[in-house]
PDB file of C-alpha atoms and ligand atoms in Angstrom:
ATOM      1  CA  MET A  77     -18.607 -33.668 -36.364  1.00 55.00           C
ATOM      2  CA  ALA A  78     -17.314 -36.075 -33.413  1.00 60.00           C
ATOM      3  CA  ALA A  79     -18.943 -35.604 -30.325  1.00 58.00           C
ATOM      4  CA  GLU A  80     -15.362 -35.995 -28.692  1.00 62.00           C
ATOM      5  CA  SER A  81     -14.116 -33.011 -31.543  1.00 67.00           C
ATOM      6  CA  PHE A  82     -16.953 -30.836 -30.968  1.00 60.00           C
ATOM      7  CA  GLU A  83     -16.256 -30.948 -27.509  1.00 64.00           C
ATOM      8  CA  GLU A  84     -12.535 -30.110 -27.462  1.00 67.00           C
ATOM      9  CA  ASP A  85     -13.181 -27.280 -30.172  1.00 70.00           C
ATOM     10  CA  ALA A  86     -15.867 -25.898 -27.513  1.00 65.00           C
ATOM     11  CA  SER A  87     -13.154 -26.048 -24.385  1.00 68.00           C
ATOM     12  CA  SER A  88     -10.471 -25.142 -26.863  1.00 74.00           C
ATOM     13  CA  SER A  89     -12.215 -21.310 -27.833  1.00 77.00           C
ATOM     14  CA  VAL A  90     -13.195 -21.345 -23.952  1.00 73.00           C
ATOM     15  CA  ALA A  91      -9.859 -20.545 -23.932  1.00 78.00           C
ATOM     16  CA  ALA A  92      -8.816 -18.360 -26.713  1.00 82.00           C
ATOM     17  CA  LYS A  93     -11.808 -16.450 -25.220  1.00 83.00           C
ATOM     18  CA  GLU A  94     -10.341 -16.270 -21.997  1.00 87.00           C
ATOM     19  CA  ASP A  95      -6.879 -15.503 -23.172  1.00 91.00           C
ATOM     20  CA  GLU A  96      -8.585 -12.379 -24.625  1.00 94.00           C
ATOM     21  CA  LEU A  97      -8.901 -11.250 -21.078  1.00 97.00           C
ATOM     22  CA  VAL A  98      -5.056 -11.158 -20.604  1.00 98.00           C
ATOM     23  CA  ILE A  99      -3.168 -10.599 -24.030  1.00 97.00           C
ATOM     24  CA  SER A 100      -2.640  -7.660 -25.310  1.00 97.00           C
ATOM     25  CA  ASP A 101      -0.094  -5.244 -27.140  1.00 97.00           C
ATOM     26  CA  SER A 102      -1.065  -2.582 -25.433  1.00 97.00           C
ATOM     27  CA  ALA A 103       1.715  -1.426 -22.469  1.00 97.00           C
ATOM     28  CA  GLN A 104      -1.086   0.275 -20.323  1.00 97.00           C
ATOM     29  CA  HIS A 105      -3.104  -3.156 -20.634  1.00 98.00           C
ATOM     30  CA  PRO A 106      -4.033  -4.079 -16.959  1.00 98.00           C
ATOM     31  CA  ALA A 107      -2.282  -7.799 -16.952  1.00 98.00           C
ATOM     32  CA  ASN A 108       1.061  -6.275 -18.823  1.00 98.00           C
ATOM     33  CA  LEU A 109       1.104  -3.013 -16.155  1.00 98.00           C
ATOM     34  CA  ILE A 110       1.586  -5.767 -13.867  1.00 98.00           C
ATOM     35  CA  CYS A 111       3.518  -7.570 -14.844  1.00 98.00           C
ATOM     36  CA  GLU A 112       5.767  -4.641 -15.582  1.00 98.00           C
ATOM     37  CA  LEU A 113       5.610  -3.092 -12.317  1.00 98.00           C
ATOM     38  CA  CYS A 114       6.529  -6.253 -10.158  1.00 98.00           C
ATOM     39  CA  ARG A 115       9.661  -6.375 -12.413  1.00 98.00           C
ATOM     40  CA  LYS A 116      10.440  -3.158 -11.145  1.00 98.00           C
ATOM     41  CA  PHE A 117       9.072  -3.509  -7.425  1.00 98.00           C
ATOM     42  CA  TYR A 118      11.350  -6.999  -7.540  1.00 98.00           C
ATOM     43  CA  ASN A 119      14.227  -4.428  -8.459  1.00 98.00           C
ATOM     44  CA  TRP A 120      13.622  -2.305  -5.457  1.00 98.00           C
ATOM     45  CA  GLY A 121      13.580  -5.046  -2.622  1.00 98.00           C
ATOM     46  CA  TRP A 122       9.378  -4.948  -2.902  1.00 98.00           C
ATOM     47  CA  VAL A 123       8.637  -8.236  -4.236  1.00 98.00           C
ATOM     48  CA  THR A 124      11.690 -10.315  -3.434  1.00 98.00           C
ATOM     49  CA  GLY A 125      11.839 -14.483  -2.942  1.00 98.00           C
ATOM     50  CA  THR A 126       8.141 -14.301  -4.297  1.00 98.00           C
ATOM     51  CA  GLY A 127       6.610 -11.965  -1.399  1.00 98.00           C
ATOM     52  CA  GLY A 128       4.591  -9.476  -2.173  1.00 98.00           C
ATOM     53  CA  GLY A 129       2.370  -8.797  -5.277  1.00 97.00           C
ATOM     54  CA  THR A 130      -0.134  -6.045  -7.083  1.00 98.00           C
ATOM     55  CA  SER A 131      -3.585  -6.228  -8.452  1.00 98.00           C
ATOM     56  CA  ILE A 132      -5.197  -3.951 -10.948  1.00 98.00           C
ATOM     57  CA  ARG A 133      -8.717  -2.754 -11.274  1.00 98.00           C
ATOM     58  CA  HIS A 134     -10.459  -2.413 -14.499  1.00 98.00           C
ATOM     59  CA  GLY A 135     -13.874  -1.565 -14.664  1.00 98.00           C
ATOM     60  CA  ASP A 136     -15.360  -4.475 -14.006  1.00 98.00           C
ATOM     61  CA  HIS A 137     -12.418  -6.612 -14.331  1.00 98.00           C
ATOM     62  CA  ILE A 138      -9.344  -7.322 -11.125  1.00 98.00           C
ATOM     63  CA  PHE A 139      -6.565  -8.905 -12.429  1.00 98.00           C
ATOM     64  CA  ILE A 140      -4.503 -10.751 -10.427  1.00 98.00           C
ATOM     65  CA  ALA A 141      -1.313 -12.105 -10.030  1.00 97.00           C
ATOM     66  CA  PRO A 142      -0.617 -15.982  -9.334  1.00 97.00           C
ATOM     67  CA  SER A 143       0.579 -17.429  -5.556  1.00 98.00           C
ATOM     68  CA  GLY A 144       3.835 -18.485  -4.925  1.00 98.00           C
ATOM     69  CA  VAL A 145       5.856 -17.663  -7.990  1.00 98.00           C
ATOM     70  CA  GLN A 146       8.601 -15.362  -8.724  1.00 98.00           C
ATOM     71  CA  LYS A 147       6.502 -11.997  -9.089  1.00 98.00           C
ATOM     72  CA  GLU A 148       9.517 -10.239 -11.083  1.00 98.00           C
ATOM     73  CA  MET A 149       9.799 -13.716 -14.031  1.00 98.00           C
ATOM     74  CA  MET A 150       5.277 -13.165 -14.468  1.00 98.00           C
ATOM     75  CA  GLN A 151       3.722 -13.216 -17.851  1.00 98.00           C
ATOM     76  CA  PRO A 152      -0.078 -12.149 -18.560  1.00 98.00           C
ATOM     77  CA  ARG A 153      -0.522 -15.345 -19.438  1.00 97.00           C
ATOM     78  CA  ASP A 154      -0.005 -15.764 -15.702  1.00 98.00           C
ATOM     79  CA  ILE A 155      -2.520 -13.685 -14.332  1.00 98.00           C
ATOM     80  CA  PHE A 156      -6.039 -14.490 -13.186  1.00 98.00           C
ATOM     81  CA  VAL A 157      -9.218 -12.218 -13.901  1.00 98.00           C
ATOM     82  CA  MET A 158     -12.014 -11.429 -11.657  1.00 98.00           C
ATOM     83  CA  ASP A 159     -15.428 -10.282 -11.695  1.00 98.00           C
ATOM     84  CA  PHE A 160     -15.738  -7.375  -9.545  1.00 98.00           C
ATOM     85  CA  HIS A 161     -19.561  -7.980  -8.842  1.00 98.00           C
ATOM     86  CA  THR A 162     -19.988 -11.085  -8.492  1.00 98.00           C
ATOM     87  CA  ARG A 163     -15.612 -12.255  -7.036  1.00 98.00           C
ATOM     88  CA  ASN A 164     -16.510 -15.027  -9.693  1.00 98.00           C
ATOM     89  CA  TYR A 165     -13.386 -16.059 -11.638  1.00 98.00           C
ATOM     90  CA  LEU A 166     -13.351 -15.419 -15.638  1.00 98.00           C
ATOM     91  CA  ARG A 167     -10.280 -16.890 -15.817  1.00 98.00           C
ATOM     92  CA  ARG A 168      -8.148 -19.174 -14.040  1.00 97.00           C
ATOM     93  CA  PRO A 169      -4.758 -20.243 -15.521  1.00 97.00           C
ATOM     94  CA  PRO A 170      -4.554 -23.579 -14.859  1.00 94.00           C
ATOM     95  CA  SER A 171      -2.044 -25.134 -12.149  1.00 92.00           C
ATOM     96  CA  LEU A 172      -1.799 -22.027 -10.690  1.00 97.00           C
ATOM     97  CA  LYS A 173      -3.105 -20.744  -7.341  1.00 97.00           C
ATOM     98  CA  PRO A 174      -4.173 -17.238  -6.864  1.00 98.00           C
ATOM     99  CA  SER A 175      -2.194 -14.576  -4.717  1.00 98.00           C
ATOM    100  CA  ALA A 176      -2.506 -14.983  -1.256  1.00 98.00           C
ATOM    101  CA  CYS A 177      -3.317 -11.355  -0.597  1.00 98.00           C
ATOM    102  CA  THR A 178      -6.803 -11.853  -2.877  1.00 98.00           C
ATOM    103  CA  PRO A 179      -8.948 -11.028   0.366  1.00 98.00           C
ATOM    104  CA  LEU A 180      -6.793  -8.210   0.770  1.00 98.00           C
ATOM    105  CA  PHE A 181      -7.120  -6.867  -2.527  1.00 98.00           C
ATOM    106  CA  LEU A 182     -10.232  -7.058  -2.295  1.00 98.00           C
ATOM    107  CA  ALA A 183     -10.678  -5.086   0.685  1.00 98.00           C
ATOM    108  CA  ALA A 184      -8.856  -2.201  -2.104  1.00 98.00           C
ATOM    109  CA  TYR A 185     -11.432  -2.220  -3.932  1.00 98.00           C
ATOM    110  CA  ASP A 186     -14.267  -1.969  -1.644  1.00 96.00           C
ATOM    111  CA  GLN A 187     -12.523   1.454  -0.595  1.00 95.00           C
ATOM    112  CA  GLY A 188     -13.194   2.399  -4.271  1.00 96.00           C
ATOM    113  CA  ALA A 189      -9.596   2.044  -5.281  1.00 98.00           C
ATOM    114  CA  GLY A 190      -8.375   1.096  -9.049  1.00 98.00           C
ATOM    115  CA  CYS A 191      -5.052  -0.890  -7.887  1.00 98.00           C
ATOM    116  CA  CYS A 192      -3.153  -2.152  -4.772  1.00 98.00           C
ATOM    117  CA  ILE A 193       0.310  -3.071  -3.940  1.00 98.00           C
ATOM    118  CA  HIS A 194       1.508  -4.928  -1.494  1.00 98.00           C
ATOM    119  CA  THR A 195       5.408  -4.983  -0.338  1.00 98.00           C
ATOM    120  CA  HIS A 196       7.325  -6.554   1.876  1.00 98.00           C
ATOM    121  CA  SER A 197       9.808  -3.440   1.665  1.00 98.00           C
ATOM    122  CA  GLN A 198      12.675  -3.878   4.177  1.00 98.00           C
ATOM    123  CA  TRP A 199      12.423  -0.183   5.690  1.00 98.00           C
ATOM    124  CA  ALA A 200       9.078  -0.978   5.915  1.00 98.00           C
ATOM    125  CA  VAL A 201       9.032  -4.328   8.282  1.00 98.00           C
ATOM    126  CA  LEU A 202      11.639  -2.130  10.318  1.00 98.00           C
ATOM    127  CA  VAL A 203       9.613   0.877  10.735  1.00 98.00           C
ATOM    128  CA  THR A 204       6.834  -1.470  12.409  1.00 98.00           C
ATOM    129  CA  LEU A 205       9.238  -2.686  14.646  1.00 98.00           C
ATOM    130  CA  LEU A 206      10.724   1.021  16.029  1.00 98.00           C
ATOM    131  CA  VAL A 207       7.128   1.465  16.656  1.00 98.00           C
ATOM    132  CA  GLU A 208       6.308  -1.067  18.197  1.00 98.00           C
ATOM    133  CA  ARG A 209       9.427  -0.559  20.591  1.00 97.00           C
ATOM    134  CA  ASP A 210       9.411   3.091  21.183  1.00 96.00           C
ATOM    135  CA  LEU A 211       5.762   4.052  21.126  1.00 95.00           C
ATOM    136  CA  GLY A 212       3.815   0.759  22.075  1.00 97.00           C
ATOM    137  CA  LYS A 213       1.653  -2.148  20.043  1.00 97.00           C
ATOM    138  CA  ASP A 214      -1.254   0.419  19.689  1.00 96.00           C
ATOM    139  CA  ALA A 215       0.263   2.952  18.344  1.00 97.00           C
ATOM    140  CA  CYS A 216       0.887   3.895  14.183  1.00 98.00           C
ATOM    141  CA  PHE A 217       3.835   5.288  12.614  1.00 98.00           C
ATOM    142  CA  GLU A 218       3.564   8.810  12.260  1.00 98.00           C
ATOM    143  CA  ILE A 219       6.181  11.645  10.913  1.00 98.00           C
ATOM    144  CA  GLU A 220       5.195  15.543  10.134  1.00 98.00           C
ATOM    145  CA  CYS A 221       7.853  18.290   8.151  1.00 97.00           C
ATOM    146  CA  ILE A 222       9.583  15.827   5.707  1.00 98.00           C
ATOM    147  CA  GLU A 223       9.222  17.085   2.047  1.00 98.00           C
ATOM    148  CA  GLN A 224       7.925  13.666   0.722  1.00 98.00           C
ATOM    149  CA  ILE A 225       4.801  14.017   3.009  1.00 98.00           C
ATOM    150  CA  LYS A 226       3.101  16.230   0.549  1.00 98.00           C
ATOM    151  CA  GLY A 227       3.571  13.112  -2.515  1.00 98.00           C
ATOM    152  CA  VAL A 228       0.589  11.214  -0.223  1.00 98.00           C
ATOM    153  CA  PRO A 229      -3.257  11.870  -0.507  1.00 98.00           C
ATOM    154  CA  LYS A 230      -5.514  13.637   1.895  1.00 97.00           C
ATOM    155  CA  GLY A 231      -7.382  10.932   1.964  1.00 96.00           C
ATOM    156  CA  LYS A 232     -10.840   9.508   0.590  1.00 92.00           C
ATOM    157  CA  GLY A 233     -13.241  11.918  -0.668  1.00 91.00           C
ATOM    158  CA  LYS A 234     -10.402  14.708  -0.247  1.00 96.00           C
ATOM    159  CA  GLN A 235      -8.726  16.974  -2.512  1.00 96.00           C
ATOM    160  CA  GLY A 236      -5.520  16.980  -2.570  1.00 97.00           C
ATOM    161  CA  ASN A 237      -2.326  15.873  -0.941  1.00 98.00           C
ATOM    162  CA  LEU A 238      -1.340  16.326   2.562  1.00 98.00           C
ATOM    163  CA  GLY A 239       1.043  19.666   2.923  1.00 98.00           C
ATOM    164  CA  TYR A 240       5.277  20.162   4.496  1.00 97.00           C
ATOM    165  CA  TYR A 241       3.336  20.760   8.453  1.00 96.00           C
ATOM    166  CA  ASP A 242       0.971  18.015   8.196  1.00 97.00           C
ATOM    167  CA  ARG A 243       0.776  14.811  10.069  1.00 97.00           C
ATOM    168  CA  LEU A 244       1.138  11.729   8.100  1.00 98.00           C
ATOM    169  CA  ARG A 245      -0.121   9.214  10.276  1.00 98.00           C
ATOM    170  CA  ILE A 246      -0.124   5.191   8.794  1.00 98.00           C
ATOM    171  CA  PRO A 247      -1.757   2.274  11.091  1.00 98.00           C
ATOM    172  CA  ILE A 248       0.046  -0.716  11.613  1.00 98.00           C
ATOM    173  CA  ILE A 249      -1.746  -4.462  12.143  1.00 98.00           C
ATOM    174  CA  GLU A 250      -0.077  -7.308  13.608  1.00 98.00           C
ATOM    175  CA  ASN A 251       0.500  -9.939  11.026  1.00 98.00           C
ATOM    176  CA  THR A 252      -0.903 -13.174  10.836  1.00 98.00           C
ATOM    177  CA  ALA A 253       0.183 -16.758   9.754  1.00 97.00           C
ATOM    178  CA  HIS A 254      -1.928 -16.962   7.424  1.00 94.00           C
ATOM    179  CA  GLU A 255      -1.818 -14.167   4.267  1.00 92.00           C
ATOM    180  CA  GLU A 256      -5.753 -14.186   3.813  1.00 89.00           C
ATOM    181  CA  ASP A 257      -6.636 -13.691   7.991  1.00 95.00           C
ATOM    182  CA  LEU A 258      -5.006 -10.298   7.868  1.00 98.00           C
ATOM    183  CA  LYS A 259      -8.116  -9.064   5.672  1.00 97.00           C
ATOM    184  CA  ASP A 260     -10.534  -7.968   9.417  1.00 97.00           C
ATOM    185  CA  THR A 261      -7.087  -6.140  10.635  1.00 98.00           C
ATOM    186  CA  LEU A 262      -6.970  -4.296   7.331  1.00 98.00           C
ATOM    187  CA  GLU A 263     -11.259  -3.485   7.387  1.00 98.00           C
ATOM    188  CA  GLY A 264     -10.522  -2.861  11.120  1.00 98.00           C
ATOM    189  CA  ALA A 265      -7.336  -0.099  10.618  1.00 98.00           C
ATOM    190  CA  ILE A 266      -9.370   1.056   7.528  1.00 97.00           C
ATOM    191  CA  LYS A 267     -12.295   1.880   9.664  1.00 97.00           C
ATOM    192  CA  LYS A 268     -10.117   3.763  12.341  1.00 97.00           C
ATOM    193  CA  TYR A 269      -8.059   5.669   9.913  1.00 97.00           C
ATOM    194  CA  PRO A 270     -10.576   6.493   7.117  1.00 96.00           C
ATOM    195  CA  ASP A 271      -7.917   8.697   5.748  1.00 96.00           C
ATOM    196  CA  ALA A 272      -5.098   5.873   5.125  1.00 95.00           C
ATOM    197  CA  TYR A 273      -4.729   4.543   1.825  1.00 98.00           C
ATOM    198  CA  ALA A 274      -1.781   2.159   3.458  1.00 98.00           C
ATOM    199  CA  VAL A 275      -1.686  -0.127   6.392  1.00 98.00           C
ATOM    200  CA  LEU A 276       1.525  -1.498   7.508  1.00 98.00           C
ATOM    201  CA  VAL A 277       2.022  -4.805   8.776  1.00 98.00           C
ATOM    202  CA  ARG A 278       3.919  -5.939  11.784  1.00 98.00           C
ATOM    203  CA  ARG A 279       7.319  -8.050  10.990  1.00 98.00           C
ATOM    204  CA  HIS A 280       6.195  -7.967   7.017  1.00 98.00           C
ATOM    205  CA  GLY A 281       5.099  -5.300   4.964  1.00 98.00           C
ATOM    206  CA  ILE A 282       3.103  -2.797   4.417  1.00 98.00           C
ATOM    207  CA  TYR A 283      -0.559  -2.476   1.575  1.00 98.00           C
ATOM    208  CA  ILE A 284      -0.700   0.487  -0.581  1.00 98.00           C
ATOM    209  CA  TRP A 285      -3.490   1.595  -2.394  1.00 98.00           C
ATOM    210  CA  GLY A 286      -5.014   4.297  -4.757  1.00 98.00           C
ATOM    211  CA  ASP A 287      -7.195   5.305  -7.444  1.00 97.00           C
ATOM    212  CA  ASN A 288      -5.645   4.305  -9.756  1.00 98.00           C
ATOM    213  CA  VAL A 289      -1.918   2.691 -11.013  1.00 98.00           C
ATOM    214  CA  VAL A 290      -0.324   5.636 -11.079  1.00 98.00           C
ATOM    215  CA  LYS A 291      -1.732   7.474  -7.535  1.00 98.00           C
ATOM    216  CA  ALA A 292      -0.735   3.685  -6.041  1.00 98.00           C
ATOM    217  CA  LYS A 293       2.742   3.606  -7.401  1.00 98.00           C
ATOM    218  CA  THR A 294       3.671   6.890  -6.041  1.00 98.00           C
ATOM    219  CA  LEU A 295       2.520   6.593  -3.402  1.00 98.00           C
ATOM    220  CA  CYS A 296       4.298   3.198  -2.527  1.00 98.00           C
ATOM    221  CA  GLU A 297       7.340   5.104  -3.629  1.00 98.00           C
ATOM    222  CA  SER A 298       6.812   8.130  -1.739  1.00 98.00           C
ATOM    223  CA  LEU A 299       6.083   5.858   1.289  1.00 98.00           C
ATOM    224  CA  ASP A 300       8.979   3.724   0.694  1.00 98.00           C
ATOM    225  CA  TYR A 301      11.081   6.936   0.640  1.00 98.00           C
ATOM    226  CA  ILE A 302       9.596   8.084   4.547  1.00 98.00           C
ATOM    227  CA  PHE A 303      10.394   5.140   5.944  1.00 98.00           C
ATOM    228  CA  GLN A 304      14.112   4.272   4.888  1.00 98.00           C
ATOM    229  CA  LEU A 305      14.378   7.964   5.829  1.00 98.00           C
ATOM    230  CA  ALA A 306      12.571   7.662   9.548  1.00 98.00           C
ATOM    231  CA  VAL A 307      14.807   4.272  10.168  1.00 98.00           C
ATOM    232  CA  GLU A 308      17.638   6.114   9.123  1.00 98.00           C
ATOM    233  CA  MET A 309      16.338   9.572  11.289  1.00 98.00           C
ATOM    234  CA  ARG A 310      15.846   7.119  14.263  1.00 97.00           C
ATOM    235  CA  LYS A 311      19.594   6.212  14.100  1.00 97.00           C
ATOM    236  CA  GLN A 312      20.133   9.353  14.636  1.00 97.00           C
ATOM    237  CA  LYS A 313      18.155   9.848  17.106  1.00 96.00           C
ATOM    238  CA  LEU A 314      16.011  12.711  15.340  1.00 97.00           C
ATOM    239  CA  LEU A 315      12.449  13.079  16.104  1.00 97.00           C
ATOM    240  CA  TRP A 316       9.549  11.860  13.601  1.00 98.00           C
ATOM    241  CA  ALA A 317       7.279  14.259  14.991  1.00 95.00           C
ATOM    242  CA  LYS A 318       7.196  16.578  17.469  1.00 89.00           C
ATOM    243  CA  PRO A 319       5.505  14.396  20.764  1.00 84.00           C
ATOM    244  CA  GLN A 320       0.927  14.825  21.318  1.00 71.00           C
ATOM    245  CA  THR A 321       1.626  15.653  24.384  1.00 65.00           C
ATOM    246  CA  THR A 322      -1.328  18.683  25.744  1.00 63.00           C
ATOM    247  CA  TRP A 323       1.780  20.614  26.346  1.00 61.00           C
ATOM    248  CA  GLY A 324       3.525  19.923  23.076  1.00 58.00           C
ATOM    249  CA  LYS A 325      -0.023  20.727  21.495  1.00 59.00           C
ATOM    250  CA  PHE A 326      -0.185  23.750  23.511  1.00 62.00           C
ATOM    251  CA  GLN A 327       3.269  24.727  21.711  1.00 59.00           C
ATOM    252  CA  ALA A 328       2.190  23.573  18.210  1.00 55.00           C
ATOM    253  CA  TRP A 329      -0.305  25.943  18.630  1.00 56.00           C
ATOM    254  CA  PHE A 330       1.499  28.474  20.491  1.00 60.00           C
ATOM    255  CA  GLU A 331       4.412  28.530  17.626  1.00 56.00           C
ATOM    256  CA  SER A 332       1.833  28.991  14.885  1.00 52.00           C
ATOM    257  CA  THR A 333       0.588  32.156  16.281  1.00 56.00           C
ATOM    258  CA  THR A 334       4.152  33.623  17.016  1.00 51.00           C
ATOM    259  CA  THR A 335       4.252  35.423  13.655  1.00 43.00           C
ATOM    260  CA  THR A 336       1.733  37.561  14.440  1.00 43.00           C
ATOM    261  CA  LEU A 337       3.036  38.424  18.136  1.00 39.00           C
ATOM    262  CA  PRO A 338       5.638  40.897  18.714  1.00 37.00           C
ATOM    263  CA  SER A 339       9.378  40.138  18.671  1.00 39.00           C
ATOM    264  CA  GLY A 340      11.100  38.637  22.046  1.00 35.00           C
ATOM    265  CA  TYR A 341       7.385  37.730  23.326  1.00 32.00           C
ATOM    266  CA  HIS A 342       7.512  34.356  22.521  1.00 34.00           C
ATOM    267  CA  THR A 343      11.214  33.685  24.201  1.00 31.00           C
ATOM    268  CA  GLN A 344       9.985  35.920  26.828  1.00 31.00           C
ATOM    269  CA  LEU A 345       7.055  33.443  27.960  1.00 30.00           C
ATOM    270  CA  TYR A 346       8.238  30.097  27.022  1.00 29.00           C
ATOM    271  CA  PRO A 347      12.261  31.018  26.987  1.00 26.00           C
TER     272      PRO A 347
HETATM  273  C1  MRU B 583       8.336 -14.856   1.075  1.00 87.88           C
HETATM  274  S1  MRU B 583       6.169 -15.929   0.975  1.00 87.88           S
HETATM  275  C2  MRU B 583       4.898 -14.875   1.451  1.00 87.88           C
HETATM  276  C3  MRU B 583       3.765 -14.767   1.085  1.00 87.88           C
HETATM  277  O1  MRU B 583       3.496 -15.576   2.013  1.00 87.88           O
HETATM  278  C4  MRU B 583       2.903 -13.595   0.831  1.00 87.88           C
HETATM  279  O2  MRU B 583       3.246 -12.955   1.913  1.00 87.88           O
HETATM  280  C5  MRU B 583       3.274 -12.359   0.309  1.00 87.88           C
HETATM  281  O3  MRU B 583       3.169 -11.288   0.048  1.00 87.88           O
HETATM  282  C6  MRU B 583       2.641 -13.516  -1.242  1.00 87.88           C
HETATM  283  O4  MRU B 583       1.315 -14.375  -1.325  1.00 87.88           O
HETATM  284  P1  MRU B 583       1.282 -14.615  -2.631  1.00 87.88           P
HETATM  285  O5  MRU B 583       0.478 -15.789  -2.427  1.00 87.88           O
HETATM  286  O6  MRU B 583       2.521 -15.765  -3.199  1.00 87.88           O
HETATM  287  O7  MRU B 583       1.004 -13.837  -3.312  1.00 87.88           O
HETATM  288 ZN1   ZN B 584       3.008 -10.636   2.358  1.00 87.88          ZN
END
């Protein structure tokens, strides 16, 4: 066999092997799922104009979408595959670059996530602006007593979801000119809020992760619902949560104890 044709054969068999990482009849294969999810996310306004994206970890393989492409038009062959341990690419589609969100996705996988979703949802962006205007740059988004909060997990290593009376807190970090430069502040926010499965990025969007695809997707839906509601609540001058002053904390504690007190006692003390 001529040397040239041997090299051609070898490189086409490498390409075929790499394709096996993303080509599958199963709708549940990560490469198929990323494309399917991004089509839904586009329809929900989460990955408009090439922004946003989704990544899935399956065993030792991390599946990542390409950069700067219409996320709703992606095909499984466009997907990059990285080894979780070495962080080397096992598959790089020619003439495409991996998503600029990759370092942020990896930060979520270092937390034990199985899926990470990045959206440019307008509700998420608006919430970051309202928090900055009304509570300052260092504040996080806080809300309580909304049924959909029950769709949010309590935190890493904790069983179950938040309850109706629990306060949901989502940290907010400042945007940077380049997506990859968000990594350090995102990791800082995760350290400061170890229960958070999501970090808002001011004037940009949100990163959300979960143990698996279903958990990440349903959390993304719950949070987007809550953000939209929060924006509408603010228009109606409704509070997201009770003020956390010492007095506010005392009142909250007192209210939680009034059921055991004689009727009228509460109103006599605090008319
Ligand atoms: C509209 S461009 C948005 C990008 O700069 C970025 O914020 C983003 O979310 C997507 O990055 P990408 O590299 O295309 O996966
Ligand atoms: Zn983005």
